Every structure is written in structure tokens, then in C-alpha cells.
Tab-separated table of C-alpha atoms and ligand atoms in Angstrom:
chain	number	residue	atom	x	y	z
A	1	UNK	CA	126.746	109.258	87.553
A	2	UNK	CA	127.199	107.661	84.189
A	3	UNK	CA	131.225	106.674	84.095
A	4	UNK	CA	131.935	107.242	87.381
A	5	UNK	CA	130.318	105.142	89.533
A	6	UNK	CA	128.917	105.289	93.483
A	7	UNK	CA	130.688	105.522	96.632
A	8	UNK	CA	129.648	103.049	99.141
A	9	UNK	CA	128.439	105.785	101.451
A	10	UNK	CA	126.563	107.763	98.409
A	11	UNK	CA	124.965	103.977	97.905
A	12	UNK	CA	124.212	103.720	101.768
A	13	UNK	CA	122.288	107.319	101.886
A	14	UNK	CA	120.126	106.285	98.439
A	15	UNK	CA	119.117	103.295	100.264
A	16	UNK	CA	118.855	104.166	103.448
A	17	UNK	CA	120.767	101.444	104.770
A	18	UNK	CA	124.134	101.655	107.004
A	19	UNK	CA	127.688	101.242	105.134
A	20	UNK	CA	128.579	98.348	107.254
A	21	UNK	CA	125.517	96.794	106.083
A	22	UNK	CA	126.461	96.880	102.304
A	23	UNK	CA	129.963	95.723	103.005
A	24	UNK	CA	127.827	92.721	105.038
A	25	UNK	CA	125.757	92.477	101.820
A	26	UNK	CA	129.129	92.451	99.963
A	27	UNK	CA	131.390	90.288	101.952
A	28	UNK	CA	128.491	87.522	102.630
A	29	UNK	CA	126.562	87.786	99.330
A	30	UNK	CA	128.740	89.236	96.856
A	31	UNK	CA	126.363	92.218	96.328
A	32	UNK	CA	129.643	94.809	96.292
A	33	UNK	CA	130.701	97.402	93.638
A	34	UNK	CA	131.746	95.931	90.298
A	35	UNK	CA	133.260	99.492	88.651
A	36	UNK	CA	137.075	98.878	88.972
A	37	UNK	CA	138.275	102.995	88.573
A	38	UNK	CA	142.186	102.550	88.719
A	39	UNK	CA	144.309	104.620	91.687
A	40	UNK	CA	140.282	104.418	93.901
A	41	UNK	CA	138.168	101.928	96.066
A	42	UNK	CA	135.848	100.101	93.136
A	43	UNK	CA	132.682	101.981	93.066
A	44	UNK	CA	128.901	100.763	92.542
A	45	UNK	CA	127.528	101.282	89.323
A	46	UNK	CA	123.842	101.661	88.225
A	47	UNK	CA	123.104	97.783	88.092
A	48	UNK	CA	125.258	97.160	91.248
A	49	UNK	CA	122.011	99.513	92.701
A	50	UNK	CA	119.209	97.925	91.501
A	51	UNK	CA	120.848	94.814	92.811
A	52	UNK	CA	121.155	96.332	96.224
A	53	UNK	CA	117.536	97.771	96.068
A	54	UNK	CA	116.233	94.528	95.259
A	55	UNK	CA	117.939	93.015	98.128
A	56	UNK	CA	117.206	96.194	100.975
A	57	UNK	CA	113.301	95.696	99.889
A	58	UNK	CA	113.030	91.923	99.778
A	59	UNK	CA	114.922	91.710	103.695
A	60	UNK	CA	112.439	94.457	104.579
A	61	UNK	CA	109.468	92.177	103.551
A	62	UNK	CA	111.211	89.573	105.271
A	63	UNK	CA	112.761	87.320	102.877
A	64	UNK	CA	116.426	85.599	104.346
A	65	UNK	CA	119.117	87.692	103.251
A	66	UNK	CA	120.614	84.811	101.372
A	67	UNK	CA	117.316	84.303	99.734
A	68	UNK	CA	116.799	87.952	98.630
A	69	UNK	CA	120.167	88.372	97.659
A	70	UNK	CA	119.611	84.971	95.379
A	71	UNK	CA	117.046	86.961	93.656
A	72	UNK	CA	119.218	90.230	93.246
A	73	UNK	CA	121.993	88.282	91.866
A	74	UNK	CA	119.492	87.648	89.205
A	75	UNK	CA	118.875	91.612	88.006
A	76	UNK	CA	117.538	93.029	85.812
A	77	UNK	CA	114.516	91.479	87.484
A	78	UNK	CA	113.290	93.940	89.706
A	79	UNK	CA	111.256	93.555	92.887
A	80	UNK	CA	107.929	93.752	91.333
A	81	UNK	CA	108.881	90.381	89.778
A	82	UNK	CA	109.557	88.766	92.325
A	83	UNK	CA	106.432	86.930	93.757
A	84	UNK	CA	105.084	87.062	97.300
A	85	UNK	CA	107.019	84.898	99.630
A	86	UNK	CA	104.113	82.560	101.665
A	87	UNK	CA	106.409	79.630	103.211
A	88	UNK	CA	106.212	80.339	106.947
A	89	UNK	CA	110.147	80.534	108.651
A	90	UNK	CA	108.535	80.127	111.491
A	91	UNK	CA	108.392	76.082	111.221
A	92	UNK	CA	105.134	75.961	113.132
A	93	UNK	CA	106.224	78.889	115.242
A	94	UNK	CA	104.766	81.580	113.808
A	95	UNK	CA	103.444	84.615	116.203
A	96	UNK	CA	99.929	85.257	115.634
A	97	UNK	CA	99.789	89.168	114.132
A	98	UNK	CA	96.565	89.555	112.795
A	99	UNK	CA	96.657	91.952	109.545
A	100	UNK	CA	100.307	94.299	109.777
A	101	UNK	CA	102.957	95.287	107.335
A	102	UNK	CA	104.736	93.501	105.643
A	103	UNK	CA	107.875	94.726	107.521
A	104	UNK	CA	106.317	93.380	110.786
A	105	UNK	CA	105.393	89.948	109.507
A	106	UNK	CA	109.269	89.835	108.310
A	107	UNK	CA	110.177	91.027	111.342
A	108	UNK	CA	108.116	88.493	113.260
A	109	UNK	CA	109.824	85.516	111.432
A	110	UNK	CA	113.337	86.352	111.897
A	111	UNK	CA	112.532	86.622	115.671
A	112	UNK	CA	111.378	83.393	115.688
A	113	UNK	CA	114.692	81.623	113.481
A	114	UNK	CA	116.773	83.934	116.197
A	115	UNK	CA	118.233	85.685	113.014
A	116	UNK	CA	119.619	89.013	114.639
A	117	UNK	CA	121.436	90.353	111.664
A	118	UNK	CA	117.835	89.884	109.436
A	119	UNK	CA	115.940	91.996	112.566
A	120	UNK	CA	118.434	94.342	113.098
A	121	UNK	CA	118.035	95.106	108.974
A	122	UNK	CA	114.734	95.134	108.936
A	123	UNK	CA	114.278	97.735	111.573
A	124	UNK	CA	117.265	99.636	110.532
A	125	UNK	CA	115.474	100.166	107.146
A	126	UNK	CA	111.731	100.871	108.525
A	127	UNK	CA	113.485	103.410	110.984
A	128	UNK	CA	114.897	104.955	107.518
A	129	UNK	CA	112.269	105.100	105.388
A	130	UNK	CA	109.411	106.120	108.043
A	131	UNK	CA	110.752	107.203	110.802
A	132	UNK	CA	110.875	105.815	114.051
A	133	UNK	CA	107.502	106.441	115.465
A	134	UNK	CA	106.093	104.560	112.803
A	135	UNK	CA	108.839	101.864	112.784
A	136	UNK	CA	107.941	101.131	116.448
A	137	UNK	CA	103.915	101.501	116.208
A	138	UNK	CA	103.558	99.579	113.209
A	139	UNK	CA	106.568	96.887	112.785
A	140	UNK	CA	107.766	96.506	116.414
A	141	UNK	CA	104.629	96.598	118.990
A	142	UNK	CA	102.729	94.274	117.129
A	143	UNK	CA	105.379	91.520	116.852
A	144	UNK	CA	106.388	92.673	120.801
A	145	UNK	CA	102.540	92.003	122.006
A	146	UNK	CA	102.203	88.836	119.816
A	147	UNK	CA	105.642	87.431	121.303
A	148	UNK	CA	103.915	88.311	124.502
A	149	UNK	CA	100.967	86.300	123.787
A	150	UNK	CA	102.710	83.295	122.753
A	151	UNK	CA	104.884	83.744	125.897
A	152	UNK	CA	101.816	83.617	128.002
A	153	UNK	CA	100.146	80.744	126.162
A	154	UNK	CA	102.933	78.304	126.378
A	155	UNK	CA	106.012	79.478	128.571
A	156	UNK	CA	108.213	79.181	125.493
A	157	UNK	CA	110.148	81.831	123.261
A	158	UNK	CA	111.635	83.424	126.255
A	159	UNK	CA	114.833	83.682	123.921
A	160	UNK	CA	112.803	85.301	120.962
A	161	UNK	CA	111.832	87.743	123.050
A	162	UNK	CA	115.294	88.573	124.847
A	163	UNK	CA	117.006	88.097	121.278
A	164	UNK	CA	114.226	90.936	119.843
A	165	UNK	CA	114.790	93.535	122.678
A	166	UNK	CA	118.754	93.196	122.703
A	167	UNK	CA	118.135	94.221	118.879
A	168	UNK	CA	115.786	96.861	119.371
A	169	UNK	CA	117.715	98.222	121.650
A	170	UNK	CA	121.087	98.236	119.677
A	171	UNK	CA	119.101	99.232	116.696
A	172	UNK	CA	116.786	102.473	118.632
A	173	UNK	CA	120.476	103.121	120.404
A	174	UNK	CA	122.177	103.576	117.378
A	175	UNK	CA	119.772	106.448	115.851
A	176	UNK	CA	121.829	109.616	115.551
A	177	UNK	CA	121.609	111.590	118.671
A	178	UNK	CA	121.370	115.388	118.361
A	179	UNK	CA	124.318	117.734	118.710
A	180	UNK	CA	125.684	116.729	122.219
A	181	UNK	CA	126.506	120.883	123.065
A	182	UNK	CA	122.588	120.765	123.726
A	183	UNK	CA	122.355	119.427	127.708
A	184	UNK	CA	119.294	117.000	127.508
A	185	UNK	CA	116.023	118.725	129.779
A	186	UNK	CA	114.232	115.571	129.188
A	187	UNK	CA	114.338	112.554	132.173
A	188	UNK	CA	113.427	109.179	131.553
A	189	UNK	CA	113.070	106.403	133.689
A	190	UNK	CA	111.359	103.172	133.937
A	191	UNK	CA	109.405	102.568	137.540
A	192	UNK	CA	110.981	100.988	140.693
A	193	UNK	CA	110.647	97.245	139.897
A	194	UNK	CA	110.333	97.713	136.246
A	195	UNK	CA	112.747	95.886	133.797
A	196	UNK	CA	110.597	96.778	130.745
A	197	UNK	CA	112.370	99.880	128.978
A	198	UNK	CA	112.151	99.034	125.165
A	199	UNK	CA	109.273	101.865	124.837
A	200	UNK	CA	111.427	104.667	126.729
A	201	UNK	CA	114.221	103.752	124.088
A	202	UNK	CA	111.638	104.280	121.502
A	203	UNK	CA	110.589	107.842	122.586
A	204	UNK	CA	114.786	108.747	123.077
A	205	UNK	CA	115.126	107.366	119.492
A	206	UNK	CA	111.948	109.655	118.440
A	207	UNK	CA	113.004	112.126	119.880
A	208	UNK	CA	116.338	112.867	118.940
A	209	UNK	CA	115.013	112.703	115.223
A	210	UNK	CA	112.935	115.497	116.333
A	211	UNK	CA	116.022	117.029	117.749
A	212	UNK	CA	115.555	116.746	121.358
A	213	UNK	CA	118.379	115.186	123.421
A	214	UNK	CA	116.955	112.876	126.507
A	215	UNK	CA	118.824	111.448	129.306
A	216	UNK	CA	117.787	107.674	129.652
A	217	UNK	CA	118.249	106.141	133.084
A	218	UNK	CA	117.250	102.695	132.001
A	219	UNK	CA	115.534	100.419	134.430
A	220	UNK	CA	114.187	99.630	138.381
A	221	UNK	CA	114.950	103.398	139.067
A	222	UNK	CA	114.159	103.934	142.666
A	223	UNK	CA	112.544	106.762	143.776
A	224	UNK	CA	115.757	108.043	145.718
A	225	UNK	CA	117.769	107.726	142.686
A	226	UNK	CA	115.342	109.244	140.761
A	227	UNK	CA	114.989	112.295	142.577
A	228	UNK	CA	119.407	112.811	142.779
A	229	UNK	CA	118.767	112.311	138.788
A	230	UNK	CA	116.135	115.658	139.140
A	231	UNK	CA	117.880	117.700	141.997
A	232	UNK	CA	121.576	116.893	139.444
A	233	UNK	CA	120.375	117.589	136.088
A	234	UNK	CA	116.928	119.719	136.686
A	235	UNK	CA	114.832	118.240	133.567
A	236	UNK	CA	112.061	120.392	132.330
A	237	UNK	CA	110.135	117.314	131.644
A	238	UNK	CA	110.286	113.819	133.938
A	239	UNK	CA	108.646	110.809	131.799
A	240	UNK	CA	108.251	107.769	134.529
A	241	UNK	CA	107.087	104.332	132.398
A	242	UNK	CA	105.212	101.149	134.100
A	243	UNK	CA	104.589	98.210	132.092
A	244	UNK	CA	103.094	96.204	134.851
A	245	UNK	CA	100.839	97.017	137.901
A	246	UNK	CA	103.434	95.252	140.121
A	247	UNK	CA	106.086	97.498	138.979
A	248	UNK	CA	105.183	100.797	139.724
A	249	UNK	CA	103.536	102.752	142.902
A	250	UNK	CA	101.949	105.864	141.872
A	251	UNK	CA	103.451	107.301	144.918
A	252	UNK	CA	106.448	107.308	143.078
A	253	UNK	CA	104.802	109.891	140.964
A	254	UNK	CA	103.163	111.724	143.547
A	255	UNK	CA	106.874	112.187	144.983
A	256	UNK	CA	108.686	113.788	141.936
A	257	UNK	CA	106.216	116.628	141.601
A	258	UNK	CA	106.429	117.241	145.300
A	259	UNK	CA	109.759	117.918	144.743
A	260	UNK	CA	111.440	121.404	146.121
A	261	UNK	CA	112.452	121.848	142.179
A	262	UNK	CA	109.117	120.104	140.216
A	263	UNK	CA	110.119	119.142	136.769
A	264	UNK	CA	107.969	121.487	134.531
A	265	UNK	CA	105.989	118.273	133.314
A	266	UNK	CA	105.649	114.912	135.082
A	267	UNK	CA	104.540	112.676	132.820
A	268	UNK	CA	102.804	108.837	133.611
A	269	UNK	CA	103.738	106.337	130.754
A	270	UNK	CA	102.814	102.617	130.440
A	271	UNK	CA	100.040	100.372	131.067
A	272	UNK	CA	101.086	99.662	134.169
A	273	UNK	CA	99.965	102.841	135.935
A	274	UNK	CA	96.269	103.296	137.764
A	275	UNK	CA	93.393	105.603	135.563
A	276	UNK	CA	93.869	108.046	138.593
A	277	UNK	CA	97.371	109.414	138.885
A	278	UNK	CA	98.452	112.108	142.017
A	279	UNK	CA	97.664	115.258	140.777
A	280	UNK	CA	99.637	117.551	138.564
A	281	UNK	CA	100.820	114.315	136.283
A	282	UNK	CA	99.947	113.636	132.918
A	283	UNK	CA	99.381	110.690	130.949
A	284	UNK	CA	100.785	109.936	128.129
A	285	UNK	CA	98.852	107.494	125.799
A	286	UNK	CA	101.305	106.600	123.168
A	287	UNK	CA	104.667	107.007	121.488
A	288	UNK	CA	103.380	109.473	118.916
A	289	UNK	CA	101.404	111.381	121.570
A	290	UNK	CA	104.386	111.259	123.911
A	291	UNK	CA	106.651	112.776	121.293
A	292	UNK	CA	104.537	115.841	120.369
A	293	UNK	CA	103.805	116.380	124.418
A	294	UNK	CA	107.683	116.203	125.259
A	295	UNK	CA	109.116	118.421	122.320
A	296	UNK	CA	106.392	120.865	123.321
A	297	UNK	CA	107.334	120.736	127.093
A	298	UNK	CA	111.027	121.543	126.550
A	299	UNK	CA	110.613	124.287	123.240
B	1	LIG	C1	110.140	92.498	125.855
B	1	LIG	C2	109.415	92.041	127.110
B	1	LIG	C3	110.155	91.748	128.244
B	1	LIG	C4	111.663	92.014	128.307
B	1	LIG	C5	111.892	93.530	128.454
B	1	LIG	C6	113.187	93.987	127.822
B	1	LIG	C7	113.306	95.474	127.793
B	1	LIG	N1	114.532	95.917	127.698
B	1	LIG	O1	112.339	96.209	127.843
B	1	LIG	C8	112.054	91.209	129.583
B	1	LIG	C9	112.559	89.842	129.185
B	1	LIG	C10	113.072	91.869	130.507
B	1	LIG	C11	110.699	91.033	130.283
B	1	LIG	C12	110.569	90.701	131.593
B	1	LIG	C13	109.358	90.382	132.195
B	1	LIG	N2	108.149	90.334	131.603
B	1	LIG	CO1	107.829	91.023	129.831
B	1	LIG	N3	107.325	91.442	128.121
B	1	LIG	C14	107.993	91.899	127.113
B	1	LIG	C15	107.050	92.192	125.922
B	1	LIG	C16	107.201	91.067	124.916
B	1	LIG	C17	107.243	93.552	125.275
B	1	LIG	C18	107.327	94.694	126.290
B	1	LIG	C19	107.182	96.043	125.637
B	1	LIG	O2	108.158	96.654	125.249
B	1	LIG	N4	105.908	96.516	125.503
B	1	LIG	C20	105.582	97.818	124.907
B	1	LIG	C21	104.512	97.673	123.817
B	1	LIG	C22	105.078	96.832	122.692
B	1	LIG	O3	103.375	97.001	124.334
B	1	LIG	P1	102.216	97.761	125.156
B	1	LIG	O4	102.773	98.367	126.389
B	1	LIG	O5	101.083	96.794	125.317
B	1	LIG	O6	101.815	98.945	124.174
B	1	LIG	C23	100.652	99.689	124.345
B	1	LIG	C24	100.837	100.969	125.164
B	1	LIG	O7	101.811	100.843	126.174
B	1	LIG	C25	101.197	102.017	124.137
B	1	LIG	N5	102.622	102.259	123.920
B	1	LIG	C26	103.485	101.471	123.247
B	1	LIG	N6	104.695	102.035	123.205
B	1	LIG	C27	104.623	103.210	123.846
B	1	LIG	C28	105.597	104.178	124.081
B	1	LIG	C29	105.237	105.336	124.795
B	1	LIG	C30	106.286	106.363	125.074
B	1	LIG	C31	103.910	105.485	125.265
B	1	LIG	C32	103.544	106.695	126.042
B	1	LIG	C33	102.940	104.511	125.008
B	1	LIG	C34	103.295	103.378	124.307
B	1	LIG	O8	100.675	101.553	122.925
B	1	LIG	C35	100.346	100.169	122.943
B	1	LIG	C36	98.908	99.971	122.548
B	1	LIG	O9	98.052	100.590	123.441
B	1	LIG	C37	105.667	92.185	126.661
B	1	LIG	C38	104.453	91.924	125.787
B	1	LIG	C39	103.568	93.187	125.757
B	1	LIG	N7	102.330	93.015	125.423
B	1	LIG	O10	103.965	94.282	126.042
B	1	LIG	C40	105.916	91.237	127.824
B	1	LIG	C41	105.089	91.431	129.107
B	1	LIG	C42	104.891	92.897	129.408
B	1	LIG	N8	105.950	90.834	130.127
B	1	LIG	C43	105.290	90.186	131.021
B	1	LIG	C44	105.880	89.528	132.144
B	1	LIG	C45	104.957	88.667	132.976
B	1	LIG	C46	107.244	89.703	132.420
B	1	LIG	C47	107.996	89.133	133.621
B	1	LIG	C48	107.272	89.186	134.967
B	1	LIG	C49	108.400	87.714	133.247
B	1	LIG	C50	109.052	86.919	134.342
B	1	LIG	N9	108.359	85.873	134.727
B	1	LIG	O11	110.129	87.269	134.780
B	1	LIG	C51	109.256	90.031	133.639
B	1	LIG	C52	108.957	91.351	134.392
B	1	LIG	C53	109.989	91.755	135.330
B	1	LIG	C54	109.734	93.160	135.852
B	1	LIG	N10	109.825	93.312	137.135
B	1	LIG	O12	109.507	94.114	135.128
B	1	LIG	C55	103.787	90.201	130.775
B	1	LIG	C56	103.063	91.173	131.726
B	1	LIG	C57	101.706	90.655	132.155
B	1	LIG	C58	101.056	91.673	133.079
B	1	LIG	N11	100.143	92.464	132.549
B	1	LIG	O13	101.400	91.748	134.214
B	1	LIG	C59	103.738	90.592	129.263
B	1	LIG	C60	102.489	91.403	128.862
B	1	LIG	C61	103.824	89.283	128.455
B	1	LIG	C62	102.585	88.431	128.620
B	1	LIG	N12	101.595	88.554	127.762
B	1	LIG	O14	102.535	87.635	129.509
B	1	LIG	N13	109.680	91.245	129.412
């Protein structure tokens, strides 16, 4: 590229990272494209990268974005130079993770300072360099359960935990769907009283990188609704989630493959649901296992 410089969206596909990030990187941190080509927008040049890639790996570790772009003003350093961050953000609330990536222990911390725009970049950049299966498996669940934990230890954090699903599910919504001229044959629905949904957005966002298109009825589906849903769009595969005993009567399970029109696969997700399901439905155990099952069912 020597001479001519990077568009922002050439930059943005290199690192994986949306446009409107960089011109968030740009506008906040002054991280934008110093190559001034006369009669075009300026364009990034080879430092103006390693600037950016210093920055997109320390907020992925879990550095502040004002901190790690500090440290990318400061090129040619590169991240290997920088040293391990160990101050906690958390201020005495840190979640308890046990040993997970570094991406989830970033992750954790901007939970707990509320810091959206640092989750939402984290994820974003997990989701691009590993997919989304391993984004939610290895960065998101733990720092989900541990949230959980601390929830049920002390009643507190109830707005790190609504802050952390509203950006998972902006972040698992915003994952390119596939073509919409392919009608979705996959249903998903969370149980009659069940407000829990995040891990049905994970397997939509899994699957359309797989290239299958899912319908997503969100949550508290009840049965009656859930069987217009069937008769109206005829899904090959029906994935029902509980998170919670309380939430969920197998019955409701028991009802969909009784159906006059059974859904090719009716499939049990969530710990909420009993060892022994009505017969005829499958379990599914986890997000990788529910991917494979599903783009099976429907090719
Ligand atoms: C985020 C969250 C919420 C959000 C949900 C937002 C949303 N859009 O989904 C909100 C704020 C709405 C919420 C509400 C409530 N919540 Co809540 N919530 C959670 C939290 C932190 C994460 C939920 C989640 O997404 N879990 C999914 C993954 C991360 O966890 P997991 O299910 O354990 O994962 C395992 C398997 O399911 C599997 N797996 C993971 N992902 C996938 C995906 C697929 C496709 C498959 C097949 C498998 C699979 O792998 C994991 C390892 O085995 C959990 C903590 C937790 N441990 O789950 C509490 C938790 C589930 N909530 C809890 C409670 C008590 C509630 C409320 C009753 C609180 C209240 N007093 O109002 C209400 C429930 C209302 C209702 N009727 O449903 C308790 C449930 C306790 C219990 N066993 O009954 C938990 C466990 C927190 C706790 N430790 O106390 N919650």
C-alpha cells in the first residue's frame, strides 16, 4: 500500500473491528488516518495501523480505551511491550472467574465500571477473531454465571447484569444475518414464564455465521402463541429454552410435537428443563452442540 494509504473500511476488515468503531477511536482518541491524499477522505497509513492494532488488542484484554489508546499514541511500541495490566477496575467489585481469557476478565471489568462502549468492543472483536461460539463459551458465559453468583451472594449488580445483556444482545443482534431470500425453517423461543433469552440470541448469531437464517420469538412465549408461530411459518426445527425450573412445563414440549404438523426436530434447551423430556424431544447440551444439531436438522 506504500504511497497510497488505507481506507477506513480496508482498516476495519484487517482488524476486524466495525468502521464506526475506528471513527469512535478517531473522534475520541485521535487514533484517525494521518495520510492527507488531496481531492480524497485522508487515508490510514502503515503506522496509523499499528497504532490501531495496538489499541483493538489492548481493549480486547481489557485495558480502558483511553488507557490503550495512551499506549498506541506512543507507537512504534508494539503490544508485546506493553506490560500486563494487574490494577483491578473493579474497585473491590471484581466477579470471581476462576482461570478464563483474557478477553473475559476484560470483559468482566467493564461490566462492573458499566462501560458499554468497552463491552460492546470487546465482544465485537472476540466475535471477529473466533467466532461466535467461542466468543459466547469462553468470554461471555463465564462472566454471565459469575455476575450470577455475585447476584445471588449479595442482591447487588442487578444493573451490571441488565447493562451486560442489553450489550450482548445489541452486539449478537448485529452479526450479519444470511441472505434474507432464504425463509428461516428454524423456531426459537424461550419457555412460558421465561425472560432469559441471551443464549437463544447466541445460537441465531451462530447460526447465521453458519448460514442458517432463524426466526427468534424472544421471550414468555406461551404455548398458544407458540403453536400459531408453527402452524404460520412450519419450521423444520423448534428449539424451546428454560433457564429456570419455574419457567418452563415440559408439557409445553410434549404439546409442539403433538402437533397436526410436528416440526421435524423439537429440541429442549436450558437448564431449566427435567432429565426426562416427553418423548420424541431432544436435548440439546450446549451452544456448540446446538449449532451442529440445528444446521444438520434443516440441510
Ligand atoms: C442475564 C440474566 C438475567 C437477565 C436475562 C436477560 C436476557 N435477555 O436473557 C434478567 C435480568 C432478565 C434476569 C431475570 C431473572 N433472573 Co436471571 N440471570 C441472568 C444470568 C446472569 C445469565 C443468564 C444466561 O444467559 N445464562 C446462560 C449461560 C451463561 O449460563 P448457563 O445456562 O448456566 O449455561 C450452561 C448451559 O445452559 C449451557 N449453555 C450455555 N449457553 C447455551 C446455549 C445453548 C443454545 C445451549 C443448548 C446450551 C447453553 O452451557 C453452560 C454450562 O453448562 C444468570 C446467571 C447464570 N448462571 O446463568 C441469572 C440467573 C439465571 N437468574 C436468576 C434469577 C433468580 C432471575 C430472576 C428470578 C430474578 C428476579 N428476582 O426477578 C429473573 C427471572 C425471571 C424469569 N421469569 O425468567 C438465577 C436463577 C436461579 C435458579 N436456578 O432458579 C440465576 C442463575 C442467577 C443466580 N445465580 O441467582 N436474569
Amino acid at each position: 500500500m506504500a504511497g497510497e494509504g488505507l481506507t477506513a473500511g480496508a482498516v476495519a476488515r484487517r482488524l476486524g473491528v466495525a468502521v464506526t468503531t475506528l471513527r469512535t477511536w478517531h473522534q475520541r482518541y485521535g487514533l484517525g488516518p494521518s495520510e492527507h491524499v488531496p481531492g480524497h477522505h485522508r487515508r490510514y497509513t502503515e503506522q496509523d495501523l499499528d497504532r490501531l492494532q495496538v489499541m483493538r488488542r489492548l481493549t480486547a484484554q481489557g485495558v480502558t480505551p483511553a488507557e490503550a489508546a495512551a499506549w498506541a499514541q506512543r507507537t512504534p511500541l508494539t503490544v508485546d511491550d506493553v506490560p500486563p495490566r494487574q490494577a483491578r477496575d473493579g474497585g473491590g467489585h471484581a466477579i470471581a472467574l476462576g482461570s478464563v481469557e483474557p478477553a473475559a476478565r476484560g470483559l468482566a471489568r467493564a461490566a462492573m465500571r458499566l462501560d458499554a462502549s468497552a463491552m460492546r468492543d470487546i465482544l465485537e472483536m472476540v466475535i471477529a477473531d473466533c467466532g461466535v461460539i467461542r466468543a459466547w463459551e469462553e468470554v461471555a458465559t463465564p462472566v454471565l454465571i459469575g455476575i450470577g453468583e455475585r447476584y445471588e451472594a449479595t442482591k447487588r449488580f442487578v444493573e451490571v447484569e441488565h447493562l451486560i445483556s442489553r450489550t450482548l444482545t445489541e452486539v449478537l443482534g448485529s452479526v450479519r444475518r444470511p441472505d434474507s431470500s432464504v425463509p428461516p425453517k428454524v423456531l426459537l423461543a424461550a419457555a412460558d414464564e421465561e425472560l432469559h433469552t441471551l443464549p437463544l440470541e447466541a445460537l441465531a448469531a451462530a447460526l447465521a455465521e453458519v448460514g442458517v437464517p432463524s426466526r427468534l420469538l424472544g421471550a414468555r412465549v406461551p404455548p398458544t402463541a407458540l403453536a400459531e408461530a408453527i402452524a404460520r411459518t412450519g419450521p423444520v426445527v423448534v428449539v424451546l429454552w428454560s433457564q429456570t425450573p419455574t419457567s418452563s412445563d415440559p408439557d409445553q414440549l410434549g404439546r409442539v410435537t403433538a402437533l397436526p404438523h410436528p416440526p421435524l426436530l423439537t429440541a429442549a434447551a436450558g437448564p431449566g428443563w427435567p432429565a426426562t423430556l416427553p418423548p420424541g424431544v431432544l436435548q440439546l447440551t450446549s451452544l456448540n452442540d446446538a449449532v451442529k444439531t440445528v444446521a444438520a436438522a434443516v440441510r
